[in-house]
XYZ file of C-alpha atoms in Angstrom:
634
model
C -50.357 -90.758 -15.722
C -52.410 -87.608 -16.477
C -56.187 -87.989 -16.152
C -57.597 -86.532 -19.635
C -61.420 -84.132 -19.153
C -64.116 -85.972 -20.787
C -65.257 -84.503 -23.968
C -68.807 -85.713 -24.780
C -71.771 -84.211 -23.983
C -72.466 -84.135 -20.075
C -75.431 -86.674 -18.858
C -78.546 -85.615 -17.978
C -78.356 -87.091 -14.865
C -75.469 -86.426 -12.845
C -74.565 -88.354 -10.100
C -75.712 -87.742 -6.465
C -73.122 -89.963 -5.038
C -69.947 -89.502 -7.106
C -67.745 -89.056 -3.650
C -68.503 -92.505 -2.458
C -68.930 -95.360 -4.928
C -66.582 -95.666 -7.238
C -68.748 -97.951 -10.015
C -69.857 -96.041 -12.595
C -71.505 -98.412 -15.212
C -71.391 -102.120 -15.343
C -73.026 -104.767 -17.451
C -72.304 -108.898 -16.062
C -72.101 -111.795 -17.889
C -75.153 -113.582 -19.637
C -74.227 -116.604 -17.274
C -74.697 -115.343 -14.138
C -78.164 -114.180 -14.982
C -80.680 -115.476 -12.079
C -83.992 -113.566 -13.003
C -84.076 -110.949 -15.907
C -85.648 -107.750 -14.604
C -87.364 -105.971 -17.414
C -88.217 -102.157 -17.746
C -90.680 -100.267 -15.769
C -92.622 -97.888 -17.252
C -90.559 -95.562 -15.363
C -87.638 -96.713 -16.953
C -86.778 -96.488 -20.626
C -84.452 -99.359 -21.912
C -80.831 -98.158 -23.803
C -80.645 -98.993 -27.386
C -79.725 -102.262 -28.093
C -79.868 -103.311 -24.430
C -78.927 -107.241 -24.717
C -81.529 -108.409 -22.215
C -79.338 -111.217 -20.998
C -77.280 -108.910 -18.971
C -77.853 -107.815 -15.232
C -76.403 -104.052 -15.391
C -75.846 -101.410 -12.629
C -75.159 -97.873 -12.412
C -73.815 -95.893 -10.156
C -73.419 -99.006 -8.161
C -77.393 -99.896 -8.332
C -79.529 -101.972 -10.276
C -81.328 -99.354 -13.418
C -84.373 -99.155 -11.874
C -83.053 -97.295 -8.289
C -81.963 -94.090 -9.112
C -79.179 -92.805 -6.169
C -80.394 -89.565 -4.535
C -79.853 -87.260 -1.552
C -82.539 -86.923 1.491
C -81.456 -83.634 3.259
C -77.894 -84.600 4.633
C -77.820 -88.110 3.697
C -77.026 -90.210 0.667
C -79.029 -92.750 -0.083
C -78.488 -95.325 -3.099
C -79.792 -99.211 -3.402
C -77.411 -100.197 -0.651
C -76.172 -97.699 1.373
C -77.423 -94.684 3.057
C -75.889 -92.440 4.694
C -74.526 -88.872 6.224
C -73.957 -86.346 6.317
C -72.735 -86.674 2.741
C -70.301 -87.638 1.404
C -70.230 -91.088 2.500
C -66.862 -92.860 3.114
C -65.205 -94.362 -0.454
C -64.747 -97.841 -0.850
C -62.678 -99.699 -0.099
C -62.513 -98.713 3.757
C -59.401 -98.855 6.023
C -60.895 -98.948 9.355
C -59.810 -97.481 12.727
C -60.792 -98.919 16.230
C -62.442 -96.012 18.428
C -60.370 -97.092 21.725
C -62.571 -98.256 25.113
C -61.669 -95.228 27.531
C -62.182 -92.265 24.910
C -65.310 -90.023 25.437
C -66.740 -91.432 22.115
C -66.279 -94.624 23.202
C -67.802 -94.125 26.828
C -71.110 -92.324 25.238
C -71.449 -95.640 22.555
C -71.310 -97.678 25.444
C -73.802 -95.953 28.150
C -76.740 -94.875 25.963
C -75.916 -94.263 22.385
C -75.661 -98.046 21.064
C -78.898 -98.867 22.964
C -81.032 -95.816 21.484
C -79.749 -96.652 17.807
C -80.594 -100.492 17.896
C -83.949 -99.435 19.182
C -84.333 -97.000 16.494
C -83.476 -99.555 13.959
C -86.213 -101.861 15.047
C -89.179 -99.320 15.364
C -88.464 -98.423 11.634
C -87.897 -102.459 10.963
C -84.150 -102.466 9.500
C -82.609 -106.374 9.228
C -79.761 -105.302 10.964
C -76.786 -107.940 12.307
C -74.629 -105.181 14.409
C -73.884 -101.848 15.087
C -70.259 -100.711 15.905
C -68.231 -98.131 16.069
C -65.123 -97.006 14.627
C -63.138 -94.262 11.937
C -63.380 -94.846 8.420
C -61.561 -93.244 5.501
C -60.965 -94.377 1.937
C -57.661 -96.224 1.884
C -55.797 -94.466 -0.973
C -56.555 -90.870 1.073
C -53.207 -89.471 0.321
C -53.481 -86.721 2.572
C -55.594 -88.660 5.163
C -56.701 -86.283 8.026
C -55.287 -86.314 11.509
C -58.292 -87.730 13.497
C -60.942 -89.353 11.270
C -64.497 -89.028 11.663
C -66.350 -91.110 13.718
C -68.843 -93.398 11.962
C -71.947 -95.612 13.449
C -71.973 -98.261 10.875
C -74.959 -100.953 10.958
C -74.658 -104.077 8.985
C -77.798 -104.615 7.751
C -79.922 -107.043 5.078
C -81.682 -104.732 2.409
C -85.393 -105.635 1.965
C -88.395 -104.348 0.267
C -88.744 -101.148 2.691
C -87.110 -98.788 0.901
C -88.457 -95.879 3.036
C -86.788 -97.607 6.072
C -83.517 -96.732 5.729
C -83.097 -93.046 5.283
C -85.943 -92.968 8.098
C -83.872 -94.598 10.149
C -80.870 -93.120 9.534
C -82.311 -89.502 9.907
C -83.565 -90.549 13.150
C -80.239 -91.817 14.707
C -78.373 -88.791 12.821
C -81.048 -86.454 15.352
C -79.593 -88.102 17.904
C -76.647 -87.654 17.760
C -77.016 -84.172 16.980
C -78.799 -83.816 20.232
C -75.897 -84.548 22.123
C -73.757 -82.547 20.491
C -72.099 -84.892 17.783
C -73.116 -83.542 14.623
C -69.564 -84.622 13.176
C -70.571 -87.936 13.652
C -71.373 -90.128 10.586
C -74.016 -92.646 10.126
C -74.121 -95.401 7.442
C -76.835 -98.073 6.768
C -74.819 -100.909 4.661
C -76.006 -104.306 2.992
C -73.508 -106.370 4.840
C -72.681 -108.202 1.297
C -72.110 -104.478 -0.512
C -69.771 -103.215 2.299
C -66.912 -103.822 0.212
C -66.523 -103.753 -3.843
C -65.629 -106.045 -5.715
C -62.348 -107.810 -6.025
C -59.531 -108.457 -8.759
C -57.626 -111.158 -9.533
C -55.315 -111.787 -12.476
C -56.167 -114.204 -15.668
C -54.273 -116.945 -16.522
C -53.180 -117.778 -20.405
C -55.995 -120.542 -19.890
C -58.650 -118.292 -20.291
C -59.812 -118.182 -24.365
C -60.134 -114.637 -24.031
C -56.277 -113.892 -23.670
C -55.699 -114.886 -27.290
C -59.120 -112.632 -28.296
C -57.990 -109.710 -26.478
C -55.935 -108.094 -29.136
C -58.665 -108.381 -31.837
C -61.620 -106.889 -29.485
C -59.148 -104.221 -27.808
C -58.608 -101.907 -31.079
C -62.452 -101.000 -30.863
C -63.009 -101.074 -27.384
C -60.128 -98.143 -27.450
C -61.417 -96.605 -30.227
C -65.028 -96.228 -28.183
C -62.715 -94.818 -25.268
C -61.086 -92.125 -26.933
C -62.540 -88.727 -26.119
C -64.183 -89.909 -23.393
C -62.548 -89.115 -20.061
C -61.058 -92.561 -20.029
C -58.138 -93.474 -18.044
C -56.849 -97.032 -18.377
C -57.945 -100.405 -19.820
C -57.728 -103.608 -17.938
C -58.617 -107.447 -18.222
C -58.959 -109.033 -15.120
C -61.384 -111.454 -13.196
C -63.878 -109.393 -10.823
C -66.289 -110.444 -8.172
C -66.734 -111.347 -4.896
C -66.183 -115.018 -4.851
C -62.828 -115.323 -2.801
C -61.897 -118.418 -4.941
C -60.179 -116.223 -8.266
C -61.691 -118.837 -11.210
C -65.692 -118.862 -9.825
C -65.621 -114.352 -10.584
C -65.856 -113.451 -14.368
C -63.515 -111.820 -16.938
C -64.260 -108.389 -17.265
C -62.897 -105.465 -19.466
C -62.792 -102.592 -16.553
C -62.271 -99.192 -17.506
C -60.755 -96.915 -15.721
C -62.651 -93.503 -15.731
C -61.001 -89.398 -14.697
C -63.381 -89.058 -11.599
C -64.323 -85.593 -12.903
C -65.190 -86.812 -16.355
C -69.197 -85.826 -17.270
C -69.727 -88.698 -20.251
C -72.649 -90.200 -20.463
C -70.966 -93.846 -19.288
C -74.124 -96.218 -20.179
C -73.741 -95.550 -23.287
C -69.886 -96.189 -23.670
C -70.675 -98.998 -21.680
C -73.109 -100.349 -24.465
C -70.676 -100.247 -27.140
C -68.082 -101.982 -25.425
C -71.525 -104.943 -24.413
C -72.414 -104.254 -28.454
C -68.532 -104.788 -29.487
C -68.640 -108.003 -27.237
C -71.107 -109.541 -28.455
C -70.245 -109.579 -32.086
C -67.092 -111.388 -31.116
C -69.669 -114.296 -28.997
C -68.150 -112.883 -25.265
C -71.217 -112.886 -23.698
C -70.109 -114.219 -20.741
C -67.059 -111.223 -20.858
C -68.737 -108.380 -17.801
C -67.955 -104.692 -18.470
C -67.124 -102.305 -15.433
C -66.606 -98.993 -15.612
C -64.884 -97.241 -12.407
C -64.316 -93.428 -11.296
C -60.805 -93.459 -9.795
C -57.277 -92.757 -10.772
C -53.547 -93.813 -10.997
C -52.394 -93.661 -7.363
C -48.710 -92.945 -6.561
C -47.654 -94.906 -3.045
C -46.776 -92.251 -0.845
C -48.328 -92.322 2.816
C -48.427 -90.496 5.856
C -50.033 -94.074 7.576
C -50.833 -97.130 7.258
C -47.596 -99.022 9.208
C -47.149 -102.155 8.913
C -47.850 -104.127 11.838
C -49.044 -100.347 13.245
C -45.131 -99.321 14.102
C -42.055 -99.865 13.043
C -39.679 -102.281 14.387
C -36.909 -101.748 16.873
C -33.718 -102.765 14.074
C -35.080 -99.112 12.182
C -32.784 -97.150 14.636
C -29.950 -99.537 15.306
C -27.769 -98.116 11.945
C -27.675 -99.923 8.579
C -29.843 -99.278 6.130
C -33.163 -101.568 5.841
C -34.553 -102.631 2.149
C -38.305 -103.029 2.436
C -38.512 -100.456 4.706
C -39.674 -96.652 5.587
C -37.703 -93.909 4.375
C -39.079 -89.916 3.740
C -37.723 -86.875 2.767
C -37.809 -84.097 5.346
C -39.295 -81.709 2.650
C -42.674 -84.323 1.451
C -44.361 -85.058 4.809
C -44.623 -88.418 3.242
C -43.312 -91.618 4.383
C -42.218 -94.424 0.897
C -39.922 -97.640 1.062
C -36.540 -97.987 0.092
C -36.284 -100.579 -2.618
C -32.740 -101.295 -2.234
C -29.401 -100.787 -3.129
C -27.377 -101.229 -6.792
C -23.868 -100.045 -7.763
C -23.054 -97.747 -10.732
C -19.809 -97.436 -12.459
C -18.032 -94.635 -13.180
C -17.379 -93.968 -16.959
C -14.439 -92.266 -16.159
C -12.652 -93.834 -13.542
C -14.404 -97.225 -13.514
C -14.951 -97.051 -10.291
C -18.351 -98.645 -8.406
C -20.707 -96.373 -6.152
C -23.161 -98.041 -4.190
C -26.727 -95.819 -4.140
C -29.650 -96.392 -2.730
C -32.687 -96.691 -4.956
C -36.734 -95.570 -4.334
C -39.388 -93.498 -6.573
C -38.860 -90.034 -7.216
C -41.940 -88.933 -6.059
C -41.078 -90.309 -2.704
C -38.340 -87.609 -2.575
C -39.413 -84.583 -4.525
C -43.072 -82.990 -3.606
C -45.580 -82.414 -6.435
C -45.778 -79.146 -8.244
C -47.853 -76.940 -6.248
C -47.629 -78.808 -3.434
C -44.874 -77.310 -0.542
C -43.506 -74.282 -0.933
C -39.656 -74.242 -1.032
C -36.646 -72.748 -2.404
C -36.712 -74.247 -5.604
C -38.653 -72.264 -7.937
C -42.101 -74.400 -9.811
C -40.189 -73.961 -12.792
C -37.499 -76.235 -11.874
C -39.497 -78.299 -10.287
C -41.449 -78.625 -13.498
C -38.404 -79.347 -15.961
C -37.147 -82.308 -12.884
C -40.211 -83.467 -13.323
C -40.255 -83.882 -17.838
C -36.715 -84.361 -18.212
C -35.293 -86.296 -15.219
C -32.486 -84.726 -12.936
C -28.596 -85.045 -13.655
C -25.816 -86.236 -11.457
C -24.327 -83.452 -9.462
C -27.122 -80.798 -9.268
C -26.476 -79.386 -6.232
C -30.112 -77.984 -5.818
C -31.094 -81.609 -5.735
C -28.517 -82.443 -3.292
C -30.633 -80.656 -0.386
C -32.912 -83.255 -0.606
C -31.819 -85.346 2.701
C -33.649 -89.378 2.726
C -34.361 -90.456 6.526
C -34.648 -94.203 7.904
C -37.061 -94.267 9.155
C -39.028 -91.319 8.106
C -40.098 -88.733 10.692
C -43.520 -89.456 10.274
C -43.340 -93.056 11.318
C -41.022 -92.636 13.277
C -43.587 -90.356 15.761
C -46.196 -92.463 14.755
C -43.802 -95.465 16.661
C -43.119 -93.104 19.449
C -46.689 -92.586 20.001
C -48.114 -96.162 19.896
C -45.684 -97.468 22.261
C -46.612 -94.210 24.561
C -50.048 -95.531 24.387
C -49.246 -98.932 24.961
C -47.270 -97.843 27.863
C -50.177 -96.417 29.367
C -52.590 -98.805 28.396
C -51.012 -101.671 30.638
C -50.635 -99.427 33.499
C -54.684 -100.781 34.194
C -56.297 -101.063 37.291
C -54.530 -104.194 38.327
C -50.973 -102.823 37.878
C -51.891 -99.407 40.063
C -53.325 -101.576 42.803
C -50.009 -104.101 42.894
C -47.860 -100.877 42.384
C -49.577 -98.979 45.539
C -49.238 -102.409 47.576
C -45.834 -102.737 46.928
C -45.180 -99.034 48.315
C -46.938 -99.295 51.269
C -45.120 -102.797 52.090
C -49.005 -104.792 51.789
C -48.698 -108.236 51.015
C -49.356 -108.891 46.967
C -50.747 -112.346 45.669
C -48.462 -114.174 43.949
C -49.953 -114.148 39.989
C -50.738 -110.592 40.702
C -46.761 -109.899 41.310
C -45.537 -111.992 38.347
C -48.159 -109.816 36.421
C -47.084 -106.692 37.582
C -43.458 -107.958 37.019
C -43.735 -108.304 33.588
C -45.614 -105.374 32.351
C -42.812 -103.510 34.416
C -40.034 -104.796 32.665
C -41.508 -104.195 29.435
C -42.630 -100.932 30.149
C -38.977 -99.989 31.286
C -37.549 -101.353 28.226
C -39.779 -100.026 25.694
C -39.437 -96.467 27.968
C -35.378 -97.253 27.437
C -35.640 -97.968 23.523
C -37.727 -95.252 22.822
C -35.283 -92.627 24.579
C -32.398 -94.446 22.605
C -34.810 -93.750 19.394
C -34.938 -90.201 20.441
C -31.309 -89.568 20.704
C -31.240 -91.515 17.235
C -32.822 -88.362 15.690
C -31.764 -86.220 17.889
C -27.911 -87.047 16.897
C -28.765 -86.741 12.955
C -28.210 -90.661 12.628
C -31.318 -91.255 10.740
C -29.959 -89.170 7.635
C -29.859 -91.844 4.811
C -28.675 -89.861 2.030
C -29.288 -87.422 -0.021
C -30.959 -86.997 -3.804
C -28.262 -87.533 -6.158
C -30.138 -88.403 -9.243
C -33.642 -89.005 -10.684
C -36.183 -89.686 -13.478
C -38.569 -87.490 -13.059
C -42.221 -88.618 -13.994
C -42.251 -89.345 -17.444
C -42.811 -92.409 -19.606
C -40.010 -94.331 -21.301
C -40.275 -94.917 -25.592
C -42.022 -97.974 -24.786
C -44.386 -96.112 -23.056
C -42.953 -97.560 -19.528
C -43.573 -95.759 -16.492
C -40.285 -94.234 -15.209
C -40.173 -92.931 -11.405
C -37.260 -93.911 -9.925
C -34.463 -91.597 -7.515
C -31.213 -92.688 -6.722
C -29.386 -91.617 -3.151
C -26.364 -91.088 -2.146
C -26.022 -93.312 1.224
C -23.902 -92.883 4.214
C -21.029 -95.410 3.995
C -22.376 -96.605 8.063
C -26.156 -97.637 6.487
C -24.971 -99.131 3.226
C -26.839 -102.588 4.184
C -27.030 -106.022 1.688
C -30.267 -106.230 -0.232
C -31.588 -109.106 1.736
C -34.522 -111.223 1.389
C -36.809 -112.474 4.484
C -36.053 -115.379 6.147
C -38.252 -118.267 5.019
C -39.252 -119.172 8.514
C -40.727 -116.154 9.194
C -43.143 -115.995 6.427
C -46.653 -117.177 6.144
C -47.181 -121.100 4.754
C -49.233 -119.324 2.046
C -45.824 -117.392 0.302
C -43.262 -119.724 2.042
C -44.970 -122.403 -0.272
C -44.172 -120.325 -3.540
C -41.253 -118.857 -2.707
C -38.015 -121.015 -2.818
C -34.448 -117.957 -3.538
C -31.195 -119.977 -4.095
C -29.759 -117.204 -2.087
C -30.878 -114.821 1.180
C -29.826 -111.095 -0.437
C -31.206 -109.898 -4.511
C -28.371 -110.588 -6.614
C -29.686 -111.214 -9.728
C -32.242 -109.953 -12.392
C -35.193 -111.114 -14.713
C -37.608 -109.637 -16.489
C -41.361 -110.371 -15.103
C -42.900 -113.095 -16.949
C -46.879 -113.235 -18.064
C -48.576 -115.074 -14.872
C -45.839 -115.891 -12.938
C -46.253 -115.067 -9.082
C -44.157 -111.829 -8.117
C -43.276 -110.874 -4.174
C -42.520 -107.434 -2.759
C -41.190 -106.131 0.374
C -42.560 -102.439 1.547
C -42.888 -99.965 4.050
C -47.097 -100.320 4.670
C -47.953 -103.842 3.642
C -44.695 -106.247 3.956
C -43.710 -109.145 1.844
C -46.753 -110.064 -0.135
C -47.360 -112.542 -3.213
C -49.878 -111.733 -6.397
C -49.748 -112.743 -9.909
C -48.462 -110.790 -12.549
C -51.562 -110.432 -15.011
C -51.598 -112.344 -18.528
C -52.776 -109.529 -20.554
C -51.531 -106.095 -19.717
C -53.215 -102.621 -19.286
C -53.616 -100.232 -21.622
C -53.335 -96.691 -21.534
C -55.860 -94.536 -23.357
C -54.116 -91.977 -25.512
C -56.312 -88.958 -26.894
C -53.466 -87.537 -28.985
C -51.838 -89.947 -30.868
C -54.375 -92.680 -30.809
C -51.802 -95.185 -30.302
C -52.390 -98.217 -28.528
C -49.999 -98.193 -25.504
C -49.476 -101.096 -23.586
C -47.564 -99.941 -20.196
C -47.461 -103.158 -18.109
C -48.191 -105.667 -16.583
C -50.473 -105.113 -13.484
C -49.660 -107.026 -10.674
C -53.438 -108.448 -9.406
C -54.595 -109.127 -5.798
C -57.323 -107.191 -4.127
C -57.068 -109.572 -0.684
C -54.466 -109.530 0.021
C -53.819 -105.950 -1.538
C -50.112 -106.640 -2.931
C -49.120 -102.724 -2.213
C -50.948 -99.759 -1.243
C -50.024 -95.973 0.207
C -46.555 -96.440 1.379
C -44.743 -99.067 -0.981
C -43.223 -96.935 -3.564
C -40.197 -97.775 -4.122
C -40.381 -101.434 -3.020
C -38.243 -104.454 -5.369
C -40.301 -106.509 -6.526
C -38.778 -110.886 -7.118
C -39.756 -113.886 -8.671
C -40.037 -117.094 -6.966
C -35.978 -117.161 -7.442
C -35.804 -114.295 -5.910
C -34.486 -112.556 -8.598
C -35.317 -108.154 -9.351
C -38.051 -108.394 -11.549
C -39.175 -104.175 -11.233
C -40.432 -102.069 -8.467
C -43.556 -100.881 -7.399
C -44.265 -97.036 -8.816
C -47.942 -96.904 -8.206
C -51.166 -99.016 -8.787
C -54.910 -98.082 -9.903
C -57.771 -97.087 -7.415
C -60.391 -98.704 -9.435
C -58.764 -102.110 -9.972
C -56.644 -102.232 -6.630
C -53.951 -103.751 -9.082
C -49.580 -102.549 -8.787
C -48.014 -101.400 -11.079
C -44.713 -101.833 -11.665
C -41.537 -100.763 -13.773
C -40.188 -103.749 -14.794
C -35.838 -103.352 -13.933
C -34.650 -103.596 -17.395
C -36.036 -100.348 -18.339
C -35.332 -99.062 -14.803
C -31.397 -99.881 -15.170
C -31.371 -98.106 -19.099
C -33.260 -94.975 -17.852
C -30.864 -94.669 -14.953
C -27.715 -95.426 -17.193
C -29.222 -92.727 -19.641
C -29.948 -90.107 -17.142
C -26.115 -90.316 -14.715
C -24.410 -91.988 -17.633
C -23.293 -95.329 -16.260
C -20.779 -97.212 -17.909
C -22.387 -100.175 -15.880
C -25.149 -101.105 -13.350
C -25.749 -104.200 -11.467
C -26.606 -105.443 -7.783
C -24.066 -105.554 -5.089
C -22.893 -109.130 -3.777
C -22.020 -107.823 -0.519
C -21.954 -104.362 1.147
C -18.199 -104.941 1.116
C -18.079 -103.580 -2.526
C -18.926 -99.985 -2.713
């Protein structure tokens, strides 16, 4: 979806931290209410401020106001630099033990900061090291910076931090690590909130329709991205975090969002939802794609051994991006009858965004792909070769297992391997070490040359493009993102399901498939739990939310409802990576597949497969589409 400019009148206090929190406004329920704080005479109450209501912006309390000191940024519980700090949520990187980094953390530098710490009196718990970067980076740099992070307890010394933090920043300048980041954290505001779907238990499903009208018609004009209803908080049990109405904000958008975030509190309370928070988030409607985040870290060893794996990585040698392939359904020929098996992903896993890589197709074309979808037989389209696995994960396999290699090659394994050449009597437990991390080493050293010729020999070509929708939205206001390939008849594979033993007790519980590959469909049913297999995360389990978002339209001023979002912050049920990935029921039955999700909420979203299989039949003109029994048809 297209983030819309904010059209109101900027505020007069911009934001000093816009980069790194992602909470704009929020007002909590009355109930949760443990000591009202009243206004300061610094501070000037906002008209009809319900004083039953804890409220934040900018992610702290009213009376902090977020500011930069020099190179850091400090607000009410984190400080840090140089500025930006690192967005929430974080996916975090281990700095390994025999780097330089590491080596200078160890020696001096963790010493001198945790005495630092003390003499200006932070609370801290630890202090570690490691790479941060905001998980939905799309274009996520090739070494991340390194960051000294210290867990810490905020108290009443507000000077204390940013003191601190200067201090430890000077010394790491002094060594000659000005690139490195430091960040004070309150070890219970590391992480933002979480999500979780509502159930049609809640009162507040039935009120929705009534309240959302004016909450949309307060949104309009505004900047505003999305609407969602969803439970939010930190409690990891779902039913102890409130309902909220979260909003969905363009991160460039200059409104003035404590007072939209007053009307919605005003509109609230007329209809008694007191206990209903409001949170307003910068952020914005993520597609999938990834150039990291493996599952598991690599890929496994059954990626270069021929068919075709659903679930897993695929890329297009012209994206640099790495997606999953969904699956595979057959198509039948109006003319002939006939059935062609294709493989199925999103289209933006295939085709790179407008003014992104240059190439020979001209913007233009790109462009009208793009509104009105792409036919059957365009041969410009047909250039578009689909790898398993994609390139990118498949050097980011090659590497690991280089490193691993390496790694176990340790000081125990040199001393056993220059004893055994010089004909010196090894001990026993030593040898049978030694023995093993041999043999592996060989046979990872053989698979990954058998992985090279792999590529090498043009084996990994999938496909290529043979049809697509484009990124549009369907009459219903469905979001339609879908590309069909044309496979290789030697990696057409069955659209199988994992084996129950193999999955946690937590899904294996839920999930009960009369049958081990998709046949069937259904359409996603109102808080039911849904499964997905991708590329970055695996099989995962989340609820498919009772009340569904709602886009914010500034033109028409319709009220579009585009889906259900699929709710689970921890585990996240997709993330960078899992476009393209089927989505099942319990039955393990197609229910949609993952197109994207929403950076504020952390939520999926999903096109559900009915209007998947009419926008395909619309766009190549199927007589007929369903899902393969076997790979023997096709």
């Amino acid at each position: 979806m297209a983030s819309q400019q904010g059209s109101t009148s900027p505020s007069k206090r911009r934001r000093a931290n816009r980069s790194s929190d992602e909470e704009v406004a929020y007002a909590g329920p009355a109930e949760l209410i443990t000591g009202i704080k009243l206004p300061t005479p610094e501070t000037t109450p906002s008209p009809n401020v319900s004083k039953r209501r804890r409220r934040r912006l900018w992610g702290s309390e009213e009376d902090f106001r977020p500011h930069t000191n020099g190179e850091i940024e400090i607000n009410q519980y984190r400080v840090g630099g140089p500025r930006p700090l690192c967005r929430l949520p974080v996916h975090v990187g281990v700095v390994m033990y025999n780097t330089n980094a590491a080596k200078i953390w160890k020696n001096w530098l963790r010493e001198a900061v945790q005495a630092t710490l003390k003499k200006n009196d932070v609370k801290f718990d630890d202090t570690v090291l490691m790479t941060r970067r905001w998980i939905f980076e799309e274009e996520a740099s090739p070494e991340s910076p390194i960051t000294i992070l210290v867990a810490a307890k905020r108290n009443s010394l507000r000077t204390s931090w940013p003191t601190a933090c200067l201090e430890i920043r000077s010394l790491c300048k002094a060594r000659g690590l000005d690139d490195w980041i430091v960040e004070i954290v309150d070890g219970e505001n590391a992480e933002p909130p979480n999500c979780y779907a509502i159930t049609k238990k809640d009162p507040f499903v039935l009120a929705w329709p009534a309240v959302k009208h004016p909450v949309l018609g307060v949104l309009r004009g505004t900047g505003a991205i999305e609407v969602q209803v969803l439970r939010r908080g930190k409690d990891p049990k779902p039913e102890n975090n409130p309902i909220a109405v979260i909003v969905t904000t363009n991160e460039n958008s200059t409104t003035d969002w404590r007072q939209v975030r007053e009307q919605i509190v005003n509109i609230l309370d007329a209809h008694d939802f007191e206990d209903i928070a409001v949170a307003i988030g910068a952020g914005r409607m993520w597609r999938s794609t990834s150039e990291s985040n493996l599952y598991h870290g690599r890929l496994f060893e059954e990626y270069w051994r021929g068919p075709a794996k659903p679930g897993g990585s695929i890329g297009s040698m012209f994206t640099g991006h790495s997606s999953t392939l969904g699956g595979f359904l057959e198509i039948q020929n109006p003319e002939n009858d006939r059935w062609s098996v294709l493989g199925v992903t999103c289209y933006h896993s295939i085709v790179p965004e407008i003014g992104g890589k240059e190439l020979w197709i001209s913007q233009k074309t790109l462009l009208e792909w793009q509104n009105k979808g792409v036919d059957v037989g365009n041969r410009e389209a047909e250039k578009f070769q689909v790898s398993q696995p994609s390139l990118a994960d498949h050097q980011e396999t090659m590497n690991s297992m280089e490193e691993a290699i390496s790694e176990r090659k340790d000081t125990l394994y040199v001393k056993v391997e220059r004893q055994t050449k010089n004909n010196e009597y090894v001990l026993p437990p030593d040898q049978v070490a030694f023995d093993r991390t041999n043999k592996l080493n060989k046979d990872q050293e053989a698979f990954m040359q058998s992985a090279k010729d792999f590529f090498a020999k043009g084996k990994e070509v999938l496909g290529f493009f043979w049809a697509g929708s484009g990124l549009r939205r369907s009459a219903q206001l469905c979001t339609l993102d879908w590309a069909l390939i044309h496979v290789k008849p030697e990696r057409i594979s069955e659209n199988s399901l994992p084996d129950l033993a193999h999955l946690s007790p937590r899904i294996a519980d839920y999930f009960n498939p009369g049958e081990n590959i998709i046949t069937r469909t259904a359409a996603p049913v109102p808080g039911e739990r849904l499964f997905k297999l991708g590329r970055s995360t695996g099989f995962t389990m989340a609820p498919c939310n009772e009340i569904r978002a709602c886009a914010v339209d500034d033109v028409s001023y319709e009220d579009y409802d585009i889906g259900y979002p699929v709710a689970s912050s921890r585990p996240q049920f997709s993330t960078l990576g899992d476009s393209g990935a089927w989505v099942v029921n319990r039955n393990g039955h197609l229910v949609g597949m993952v197109v994207g999700g929403n950076t504020v909420t952390k939520t999926t979203r999903i096109t559900g497969v009915q209007e998947l299989f009419e926008d395909i039949r619309r766009i190549t003109g199927a007589k007929a589409i369903r899902l393969p029994a076997s790979t023997a048809q096709g």
